[in-house]
mmCIF file of C-alpha atoms in Angstrom:
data_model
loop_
_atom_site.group_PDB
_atom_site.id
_atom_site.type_symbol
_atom_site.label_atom_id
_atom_site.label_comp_id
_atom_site.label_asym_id
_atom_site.label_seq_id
_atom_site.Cartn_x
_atom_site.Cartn_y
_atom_site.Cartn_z
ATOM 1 C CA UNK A 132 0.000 0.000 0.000
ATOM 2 C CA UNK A 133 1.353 3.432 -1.081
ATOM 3 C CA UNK A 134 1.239 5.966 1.699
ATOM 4 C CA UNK A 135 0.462 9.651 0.644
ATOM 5 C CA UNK A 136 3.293 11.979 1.203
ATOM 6 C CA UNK A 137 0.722 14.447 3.047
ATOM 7 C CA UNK A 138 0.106 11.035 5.769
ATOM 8 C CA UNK A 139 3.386 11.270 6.252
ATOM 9 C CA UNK A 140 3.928 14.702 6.769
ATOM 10 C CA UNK A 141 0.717 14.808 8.914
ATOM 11 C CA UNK A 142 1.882 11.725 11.127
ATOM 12 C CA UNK A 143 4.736 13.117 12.069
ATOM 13 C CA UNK A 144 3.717 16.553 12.775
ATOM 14 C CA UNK A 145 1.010 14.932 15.426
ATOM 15 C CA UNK A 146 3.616 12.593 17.118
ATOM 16 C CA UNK A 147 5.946 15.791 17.456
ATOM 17 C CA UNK A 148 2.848 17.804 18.365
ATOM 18 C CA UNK A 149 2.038 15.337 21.223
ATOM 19 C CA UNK A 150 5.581 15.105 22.552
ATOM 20 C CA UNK A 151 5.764 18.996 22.768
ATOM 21 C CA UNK A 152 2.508 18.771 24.695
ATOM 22 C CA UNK A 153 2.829 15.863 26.922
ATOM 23 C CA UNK A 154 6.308 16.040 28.088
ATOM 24 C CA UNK A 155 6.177 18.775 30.280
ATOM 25 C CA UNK A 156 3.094 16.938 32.110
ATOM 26 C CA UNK A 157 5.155 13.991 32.273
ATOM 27 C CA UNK A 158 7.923 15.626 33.567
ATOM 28 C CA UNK A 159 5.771 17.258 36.164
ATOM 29 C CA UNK A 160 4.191 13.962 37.200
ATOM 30 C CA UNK A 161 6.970 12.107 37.380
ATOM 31 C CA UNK A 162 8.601 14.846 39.840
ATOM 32 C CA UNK A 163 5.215 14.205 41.702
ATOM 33 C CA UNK A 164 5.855 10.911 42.400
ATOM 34 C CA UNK A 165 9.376 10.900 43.022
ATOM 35 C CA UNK A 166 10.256 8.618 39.809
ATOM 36 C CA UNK A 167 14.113 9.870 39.000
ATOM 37 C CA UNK A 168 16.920 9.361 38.150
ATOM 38 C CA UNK A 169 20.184 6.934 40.693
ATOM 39 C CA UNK A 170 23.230 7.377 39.227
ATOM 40 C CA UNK A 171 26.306 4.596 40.216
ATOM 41 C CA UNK A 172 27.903 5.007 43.310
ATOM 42 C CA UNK A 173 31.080 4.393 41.093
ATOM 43 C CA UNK A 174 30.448 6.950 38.032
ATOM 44 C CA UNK A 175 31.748 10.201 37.016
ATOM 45 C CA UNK A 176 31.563 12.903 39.887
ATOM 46 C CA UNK A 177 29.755 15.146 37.155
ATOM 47 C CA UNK A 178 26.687 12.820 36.571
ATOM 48 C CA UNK A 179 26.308 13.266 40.426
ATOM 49 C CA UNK A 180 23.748 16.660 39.731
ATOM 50 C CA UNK A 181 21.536 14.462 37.734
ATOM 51 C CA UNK A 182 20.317 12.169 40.744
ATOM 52 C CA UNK A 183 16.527 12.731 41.033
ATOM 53 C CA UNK A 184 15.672 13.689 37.554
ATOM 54 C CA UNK A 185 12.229 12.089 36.118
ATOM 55 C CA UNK A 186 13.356 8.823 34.410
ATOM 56 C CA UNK A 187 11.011 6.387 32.226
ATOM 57 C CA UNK A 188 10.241 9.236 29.539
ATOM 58 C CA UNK A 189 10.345 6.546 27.072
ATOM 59 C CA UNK A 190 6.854 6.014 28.116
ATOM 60 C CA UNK A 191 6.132 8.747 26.212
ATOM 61 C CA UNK A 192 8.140 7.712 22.592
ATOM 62 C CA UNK A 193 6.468 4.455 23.027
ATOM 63 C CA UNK A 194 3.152 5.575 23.404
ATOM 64 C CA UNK A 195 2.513 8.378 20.996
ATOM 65 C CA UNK A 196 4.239 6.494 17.798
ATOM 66 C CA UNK A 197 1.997 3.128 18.575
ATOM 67 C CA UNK A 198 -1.202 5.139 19.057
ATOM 68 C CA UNK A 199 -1.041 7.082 16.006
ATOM 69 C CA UNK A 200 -0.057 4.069 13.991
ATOM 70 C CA UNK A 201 -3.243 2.361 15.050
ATOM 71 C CA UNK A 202 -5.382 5.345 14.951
ATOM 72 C CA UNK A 203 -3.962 5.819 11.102
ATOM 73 C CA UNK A 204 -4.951 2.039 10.560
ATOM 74 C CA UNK A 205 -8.613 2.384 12.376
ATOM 75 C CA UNK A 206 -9.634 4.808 9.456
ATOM 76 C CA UNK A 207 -7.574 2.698 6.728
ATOM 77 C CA UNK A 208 -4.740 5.054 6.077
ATOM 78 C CA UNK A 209 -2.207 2.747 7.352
ATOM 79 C CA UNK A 210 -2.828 -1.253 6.861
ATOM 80 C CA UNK A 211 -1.665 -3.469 9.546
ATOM 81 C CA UNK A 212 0.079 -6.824 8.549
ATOM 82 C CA UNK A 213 2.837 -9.292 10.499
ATOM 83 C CA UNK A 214 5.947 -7.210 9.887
ATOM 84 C CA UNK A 215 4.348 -3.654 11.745
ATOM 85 C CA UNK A 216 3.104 -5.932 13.887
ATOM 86 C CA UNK A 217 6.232 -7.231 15.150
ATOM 87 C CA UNK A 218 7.818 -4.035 15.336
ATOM 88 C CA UNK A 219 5.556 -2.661 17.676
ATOM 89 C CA UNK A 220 5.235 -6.102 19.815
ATOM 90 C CA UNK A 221 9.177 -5.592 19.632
ATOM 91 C CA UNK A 222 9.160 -1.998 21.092
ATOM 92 C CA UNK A 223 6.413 -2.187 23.454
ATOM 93 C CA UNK A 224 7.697 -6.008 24.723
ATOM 94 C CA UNK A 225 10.955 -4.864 24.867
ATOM 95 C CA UNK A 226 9.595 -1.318 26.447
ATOM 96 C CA UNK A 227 7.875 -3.439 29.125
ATOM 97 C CA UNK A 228 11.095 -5.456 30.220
ATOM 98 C CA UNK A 229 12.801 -1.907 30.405
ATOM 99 C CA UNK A 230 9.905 -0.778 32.237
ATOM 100 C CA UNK A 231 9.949 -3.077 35.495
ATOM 101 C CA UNK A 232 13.581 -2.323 35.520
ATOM 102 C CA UNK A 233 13.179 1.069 35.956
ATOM 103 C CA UNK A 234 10.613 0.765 38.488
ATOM 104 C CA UNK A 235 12.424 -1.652 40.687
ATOM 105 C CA UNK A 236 15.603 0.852 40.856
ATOM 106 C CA UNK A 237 13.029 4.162 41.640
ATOM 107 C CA UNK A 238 11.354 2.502 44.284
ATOM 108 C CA UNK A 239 14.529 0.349 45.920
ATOM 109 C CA UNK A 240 16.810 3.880 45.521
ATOM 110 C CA UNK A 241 19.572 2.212 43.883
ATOM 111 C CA UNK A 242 20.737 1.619 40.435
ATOM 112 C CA UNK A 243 20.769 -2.616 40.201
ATOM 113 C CA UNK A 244 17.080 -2.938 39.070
ATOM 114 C CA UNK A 245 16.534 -6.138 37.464
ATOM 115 C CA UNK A 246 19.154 -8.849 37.841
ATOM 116 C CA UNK A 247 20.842 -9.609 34.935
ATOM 117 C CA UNK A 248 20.159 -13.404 34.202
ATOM 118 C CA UNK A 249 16.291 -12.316 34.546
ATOM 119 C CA UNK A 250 16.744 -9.486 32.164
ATOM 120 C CA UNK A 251 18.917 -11.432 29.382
ATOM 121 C CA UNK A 252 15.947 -14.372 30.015
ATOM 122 C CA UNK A 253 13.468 -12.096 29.366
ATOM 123 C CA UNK A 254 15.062 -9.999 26.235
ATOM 124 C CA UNK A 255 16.305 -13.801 25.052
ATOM 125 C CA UNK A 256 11.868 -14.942 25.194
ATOM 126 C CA UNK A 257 10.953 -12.024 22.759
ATOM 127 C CA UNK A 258 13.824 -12.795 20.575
ATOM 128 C CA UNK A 259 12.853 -16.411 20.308
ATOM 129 C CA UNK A 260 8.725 -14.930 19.946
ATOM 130 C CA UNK A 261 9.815 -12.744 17.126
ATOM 131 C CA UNK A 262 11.792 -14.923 15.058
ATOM 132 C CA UNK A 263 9.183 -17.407 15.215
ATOM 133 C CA UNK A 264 6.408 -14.703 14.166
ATOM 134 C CA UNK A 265 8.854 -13.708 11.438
ATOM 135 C CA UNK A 266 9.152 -17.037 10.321
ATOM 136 C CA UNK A 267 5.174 -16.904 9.735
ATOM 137 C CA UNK A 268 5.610 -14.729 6.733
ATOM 138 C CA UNK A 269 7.500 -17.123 4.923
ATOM 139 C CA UNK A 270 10.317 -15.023 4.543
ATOM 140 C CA UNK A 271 13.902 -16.633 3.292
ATOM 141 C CA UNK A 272 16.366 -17.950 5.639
ATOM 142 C CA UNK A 273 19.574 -15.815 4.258
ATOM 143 C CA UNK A 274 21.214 -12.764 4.533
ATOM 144 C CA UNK A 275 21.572 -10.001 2.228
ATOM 145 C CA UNK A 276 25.726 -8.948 1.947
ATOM 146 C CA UNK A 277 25.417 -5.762 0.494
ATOM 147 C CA UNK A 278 27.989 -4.531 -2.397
ATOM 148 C CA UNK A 279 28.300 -7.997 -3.790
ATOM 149 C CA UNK A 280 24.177 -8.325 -3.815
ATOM 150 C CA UNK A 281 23.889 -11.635 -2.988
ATOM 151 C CA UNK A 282 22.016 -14.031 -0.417
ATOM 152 C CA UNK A 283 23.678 -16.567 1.886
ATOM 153 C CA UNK A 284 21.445 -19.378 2.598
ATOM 154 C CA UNK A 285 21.612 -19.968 6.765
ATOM 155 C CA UNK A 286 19.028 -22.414 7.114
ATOM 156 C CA UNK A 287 18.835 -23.131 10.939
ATOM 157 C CA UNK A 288 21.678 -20.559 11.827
ATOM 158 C CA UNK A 289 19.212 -17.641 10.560
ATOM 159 C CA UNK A 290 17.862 -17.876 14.251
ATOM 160 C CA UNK A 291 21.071 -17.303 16.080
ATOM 161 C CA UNK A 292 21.648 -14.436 13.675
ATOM 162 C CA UNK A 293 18.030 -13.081 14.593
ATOM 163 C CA UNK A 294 18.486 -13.762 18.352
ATOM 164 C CA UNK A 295 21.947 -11.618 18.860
ATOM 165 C CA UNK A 296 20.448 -9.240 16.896
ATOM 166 C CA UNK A 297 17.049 -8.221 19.483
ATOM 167 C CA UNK A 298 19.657 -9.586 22.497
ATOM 168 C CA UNK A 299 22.692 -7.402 21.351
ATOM 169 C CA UNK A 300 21.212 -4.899 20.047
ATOM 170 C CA UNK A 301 18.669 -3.911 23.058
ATOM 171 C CA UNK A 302 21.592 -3.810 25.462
ATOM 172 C CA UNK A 303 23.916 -2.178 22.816
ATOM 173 C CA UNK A 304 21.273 1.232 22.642
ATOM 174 C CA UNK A 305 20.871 0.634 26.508
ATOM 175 C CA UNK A 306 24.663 1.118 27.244
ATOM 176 C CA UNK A 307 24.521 4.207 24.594
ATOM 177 C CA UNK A 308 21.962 5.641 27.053
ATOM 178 C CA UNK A 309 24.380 7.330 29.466
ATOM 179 C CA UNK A 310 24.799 10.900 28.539
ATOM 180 C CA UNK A 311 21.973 13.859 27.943
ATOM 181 C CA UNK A 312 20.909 13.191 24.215
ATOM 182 C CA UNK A 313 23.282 10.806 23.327
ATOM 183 C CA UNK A 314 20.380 8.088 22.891
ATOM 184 C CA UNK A 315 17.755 9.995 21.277
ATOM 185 C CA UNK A 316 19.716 11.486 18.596
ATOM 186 C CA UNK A 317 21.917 8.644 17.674
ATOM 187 C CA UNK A 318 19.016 6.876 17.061
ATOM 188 C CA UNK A 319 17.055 9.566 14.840
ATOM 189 C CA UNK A 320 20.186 9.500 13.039
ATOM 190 C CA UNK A 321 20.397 5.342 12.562
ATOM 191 C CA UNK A 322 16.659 5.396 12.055
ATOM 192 C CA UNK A 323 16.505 7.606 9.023
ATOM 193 C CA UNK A 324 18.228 5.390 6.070
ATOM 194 C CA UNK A 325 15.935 2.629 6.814
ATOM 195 C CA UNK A 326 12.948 4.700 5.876
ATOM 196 C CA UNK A 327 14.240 5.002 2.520
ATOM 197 C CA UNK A 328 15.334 1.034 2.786
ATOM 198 C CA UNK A 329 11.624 0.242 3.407
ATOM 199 C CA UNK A 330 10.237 2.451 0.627
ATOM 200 C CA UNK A 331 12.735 0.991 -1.877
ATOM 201 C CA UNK A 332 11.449 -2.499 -0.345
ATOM 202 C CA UNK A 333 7.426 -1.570 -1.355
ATOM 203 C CA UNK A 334 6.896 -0.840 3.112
ATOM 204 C CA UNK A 335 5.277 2.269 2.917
ATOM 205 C CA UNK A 336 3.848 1.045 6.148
ATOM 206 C CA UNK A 337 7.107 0.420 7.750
ATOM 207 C CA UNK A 338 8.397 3.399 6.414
ATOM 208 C CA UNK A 339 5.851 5.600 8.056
ATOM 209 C CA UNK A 340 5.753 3.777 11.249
ATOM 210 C CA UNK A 341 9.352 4.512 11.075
ATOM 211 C CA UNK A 342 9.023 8.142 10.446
ATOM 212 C CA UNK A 343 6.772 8.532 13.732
ATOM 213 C CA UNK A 344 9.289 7.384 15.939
ATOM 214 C CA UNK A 345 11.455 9.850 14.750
ATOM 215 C CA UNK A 346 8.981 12.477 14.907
ATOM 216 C CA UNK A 347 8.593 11.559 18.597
ATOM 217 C CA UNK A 348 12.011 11.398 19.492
ATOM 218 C CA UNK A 349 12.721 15.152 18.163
ATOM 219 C CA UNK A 350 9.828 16.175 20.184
ATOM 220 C CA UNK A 351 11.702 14.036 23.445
ATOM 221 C CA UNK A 352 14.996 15.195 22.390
ATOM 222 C CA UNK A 353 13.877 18.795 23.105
ATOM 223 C CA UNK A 354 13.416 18.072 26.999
ATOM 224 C CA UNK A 355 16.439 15.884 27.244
ATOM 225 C CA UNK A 356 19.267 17.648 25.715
ATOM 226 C CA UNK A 357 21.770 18.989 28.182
ATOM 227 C CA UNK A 358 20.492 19.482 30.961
ATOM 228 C CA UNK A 359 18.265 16.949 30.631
ATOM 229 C CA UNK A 360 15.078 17.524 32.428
ATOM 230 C CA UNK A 361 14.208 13.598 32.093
ATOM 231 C CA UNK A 362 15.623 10.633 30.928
ATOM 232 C CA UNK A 363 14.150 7.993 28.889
ATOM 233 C CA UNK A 364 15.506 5.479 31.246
ATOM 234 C CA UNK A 365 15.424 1.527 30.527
ATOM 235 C CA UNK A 366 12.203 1.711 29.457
ATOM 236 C CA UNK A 367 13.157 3.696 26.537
ATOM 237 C CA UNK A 368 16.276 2.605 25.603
ATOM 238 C CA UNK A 369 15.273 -1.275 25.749
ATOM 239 C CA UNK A 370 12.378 -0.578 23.399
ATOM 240 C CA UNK A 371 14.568 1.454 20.664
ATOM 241 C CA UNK A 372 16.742 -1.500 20.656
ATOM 242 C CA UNK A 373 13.502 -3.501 20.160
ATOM 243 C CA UNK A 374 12.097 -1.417 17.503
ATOM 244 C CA UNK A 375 15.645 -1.443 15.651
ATOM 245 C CA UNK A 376 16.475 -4.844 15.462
ATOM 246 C CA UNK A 377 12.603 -5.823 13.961
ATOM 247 C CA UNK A 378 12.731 -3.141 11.952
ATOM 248 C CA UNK A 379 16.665 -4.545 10.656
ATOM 249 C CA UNK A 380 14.732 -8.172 10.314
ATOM 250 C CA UNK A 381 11.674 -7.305 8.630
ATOM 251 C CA UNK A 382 13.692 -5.553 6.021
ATOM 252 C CA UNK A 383 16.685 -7.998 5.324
ATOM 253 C CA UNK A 384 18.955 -5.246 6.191
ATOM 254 C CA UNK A 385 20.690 -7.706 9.181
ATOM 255 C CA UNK A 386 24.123 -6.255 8.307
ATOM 256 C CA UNK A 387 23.377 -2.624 7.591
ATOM 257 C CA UNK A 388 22.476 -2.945 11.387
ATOM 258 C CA UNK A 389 25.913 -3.551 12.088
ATOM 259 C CA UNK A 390 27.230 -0.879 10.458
ATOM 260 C CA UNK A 391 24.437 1.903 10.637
ATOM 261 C CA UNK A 392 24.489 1.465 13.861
ATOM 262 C CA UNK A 393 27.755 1.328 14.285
ATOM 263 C CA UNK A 394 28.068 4.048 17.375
ATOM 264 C CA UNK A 395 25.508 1.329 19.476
ATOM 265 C CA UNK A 396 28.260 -1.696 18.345
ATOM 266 C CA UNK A 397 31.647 0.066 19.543
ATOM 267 C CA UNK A 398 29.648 1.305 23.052
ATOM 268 C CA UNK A 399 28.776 -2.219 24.146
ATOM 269 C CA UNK A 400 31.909 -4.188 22.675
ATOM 270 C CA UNK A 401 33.718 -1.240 24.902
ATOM 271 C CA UNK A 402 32.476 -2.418 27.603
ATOM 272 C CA UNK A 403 32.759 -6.585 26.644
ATOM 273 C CA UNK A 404 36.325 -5.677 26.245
ATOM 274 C CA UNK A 405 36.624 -3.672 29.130
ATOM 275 C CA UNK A 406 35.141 -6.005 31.473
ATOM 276 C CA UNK A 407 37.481 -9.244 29.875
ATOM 277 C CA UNK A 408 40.255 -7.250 30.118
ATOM 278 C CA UNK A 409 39.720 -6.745 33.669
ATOM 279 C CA UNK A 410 39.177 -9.964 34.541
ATOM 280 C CA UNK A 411 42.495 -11.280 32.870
ATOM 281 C CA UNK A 412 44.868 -9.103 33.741
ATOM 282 C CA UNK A 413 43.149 -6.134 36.821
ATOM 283 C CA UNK A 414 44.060 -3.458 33.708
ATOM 284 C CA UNK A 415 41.719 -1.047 32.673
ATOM 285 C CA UNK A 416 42.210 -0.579 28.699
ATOM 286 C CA UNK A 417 39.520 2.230 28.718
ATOM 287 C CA UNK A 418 39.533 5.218 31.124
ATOM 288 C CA UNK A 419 35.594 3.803 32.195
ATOM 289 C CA UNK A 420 33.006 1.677 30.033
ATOM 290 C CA UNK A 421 30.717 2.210 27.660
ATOM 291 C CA UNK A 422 33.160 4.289 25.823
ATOM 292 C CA UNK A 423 31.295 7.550 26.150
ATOM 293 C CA UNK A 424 32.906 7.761 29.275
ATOM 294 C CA UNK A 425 36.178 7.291 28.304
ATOM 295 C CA UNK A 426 35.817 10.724 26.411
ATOM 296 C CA UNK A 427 34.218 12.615 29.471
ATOM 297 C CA UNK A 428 37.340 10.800 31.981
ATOM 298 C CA UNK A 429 39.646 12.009 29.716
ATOM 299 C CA UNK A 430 38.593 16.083 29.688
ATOM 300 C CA UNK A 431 35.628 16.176 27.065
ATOM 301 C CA UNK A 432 32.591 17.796 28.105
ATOM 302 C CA UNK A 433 29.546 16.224 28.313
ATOM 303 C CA UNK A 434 27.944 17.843 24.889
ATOM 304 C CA UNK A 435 31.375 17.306 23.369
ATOM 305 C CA UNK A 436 30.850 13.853 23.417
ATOM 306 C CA UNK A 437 27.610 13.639 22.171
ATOM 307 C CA UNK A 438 28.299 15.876 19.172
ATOM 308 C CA UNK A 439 31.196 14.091 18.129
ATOM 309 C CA UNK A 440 29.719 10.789 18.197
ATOM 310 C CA UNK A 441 27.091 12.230 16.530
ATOM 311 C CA UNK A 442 28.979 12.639 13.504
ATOM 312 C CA UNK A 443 29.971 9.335 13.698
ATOM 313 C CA UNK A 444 26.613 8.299 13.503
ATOM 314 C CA UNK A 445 25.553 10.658 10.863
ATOM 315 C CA UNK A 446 29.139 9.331 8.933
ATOM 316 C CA UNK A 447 27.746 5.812 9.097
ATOM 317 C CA UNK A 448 24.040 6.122 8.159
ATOM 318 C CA UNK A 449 25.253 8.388 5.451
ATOM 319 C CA UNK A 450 28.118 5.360 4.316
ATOM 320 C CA UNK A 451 25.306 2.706 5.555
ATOM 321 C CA UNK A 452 22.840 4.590 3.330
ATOM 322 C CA UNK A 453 24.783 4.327 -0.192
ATOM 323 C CA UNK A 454 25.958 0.676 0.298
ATOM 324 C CA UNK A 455 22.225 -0.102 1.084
ATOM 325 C CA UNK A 456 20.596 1.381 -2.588
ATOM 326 C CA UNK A 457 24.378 0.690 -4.442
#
């Protein structure tokens, strides 16, 4: 179904619309009830200031995007089929897991939330879900190597390739999520090359479900640049991961992933490395993990960062981009 440039234009000025209007209510009720922010006892002295700001504002992002989608396929503008319906099962499941993490660490005052064998079991049950929902589309069991344009036949392996894909890539955006911005814009920025991936692919619905999200995220972005006044917390970052990775599968574009987002990759193998490292030898290769902080340890301010990595990310959607329609 071909999607009218004016839907798209309308969507998206709605979803930022929203944002604009809600957040500030959010913000407010979140204050209210005492939801914010507990940084590590063992991170930067600077992040200190930011203990007690509103987290969970992905709430919002995740809300706003779904609810127009639907509303846009209630009066037929949209259609609904199994690929936008994974992607949103994907970013509100995912959402959900980030959710109760978030909760337990407001209401225990500290910052260990879920534990981490729970977590991983839960993100590893919606990878397993989604793959086998994929799978119900009939869709080939290969992978797309861009340049050469051809497809490698994985037969049983495709699911291991799906799995670290919705595991690694949900805690890959969830590391990024440390500094005011960071998240939100990186992912606008990863986000926008596969809109033209799923028009080129005959998605106009994926395309435009795509669009909202970014939409949204400008209109978050606006309350958490630095200073942040909220954070989207795991909640947030957990369901952008999500929402990524089905997006990635439903498209074929499993190793544009990789390298589109690129800036999510190097930030969790930062800290893989980091923590081996440690282990082996009691040596520190990087400053502090995810590599963000490296930067800030080492005399970068905190926008600094984010701008520069930034352009990284805008370097690699933009290289990510051309190999995609070469």
């Amino acid at each position: 179904m071909q999607i009218s440039i004016y839907t798209y234009i309308f969507g998206a000025i709605l979803c930022l619309g929203l944002m604009l209007l809600i957040m500030p209510h959010l913000i407010t009720y979140l204050h209210k009830i005492k939801f914010g922010q507990t940084e590590r006892e063992e991170g930067l002295a600077s992040h200190k200031v930011k203990n007690g700001t509103p987290t969970m504002g992905g709430i919002a992002f995740i809300l706003i995007p779904t609810l127009v989608y639907l509303v846009f396929a209630l009066f037929h503008l949209v259609p609904i089929d199994m690929r936008s319906g994974i992607i949103l099962l994907a970013f509100i499941g995912y959402g959900i897991i980030g959710f109760i993490d978030d909760y337990i660490i407001v209401v225990q005052k500290n910052n260990e939330g879920l534990k981490p064998k729970a977590k991983f079991a839960m993100q590893s049950v919606l990878a397993v879900i989604f793959f086998l929902l994929y799978m119900r589309t009939d869709v080939a069991m290969d992978i797309w190597i861009p340049i050469a344009n051809i497809h490698i036949p994985l037969g049983p392996f495709y699911f291991v390739i799906i799995y670290l894909m919705f595991t690694a890539e949900t805690n890959a955006v969830n590391l990024t999520d440390g500094l005011d911005g960071l998240c939100a814009g990186q992912m606008i920025i990863a986000l926008v090359p596969f809109v033209i991936f799923a028009q080129r692919a005959k998605m106009d619905h994926i395309a435009f479900l795509i669009v909202l999200l970014i939409a949204s995220l400008l209109g978050y972005l606006k309350f958490n640049k630095h200073p942040a006044q909220i954070f989207m917390g795991d909640t947030g970052s957990l369901a952008l991961g999500g929402f990524f990775a089905a997006v990635a599968m439903v498209l074929k574009q499993e190793i544009l992933l990789i390298l589109i987002g690129g800036v999510f990759v190097v930030e969790v193998l930062s800290v893989v490395i980091q923590v081996t490292h440690y282990k082996r030898t009691h040596k520190r290769i990087f400053r502090m993990a995810p590599l963000h902080h490296h930067f800030e340890k080492g005399g970068m301010s905190e926008t600094q960062v984010v701008h520069r990595f930034w352009f990284a990310g805008v370097v690699l959607a933009v290289l990510g981009f051309f190999i995609g329609v070469m």
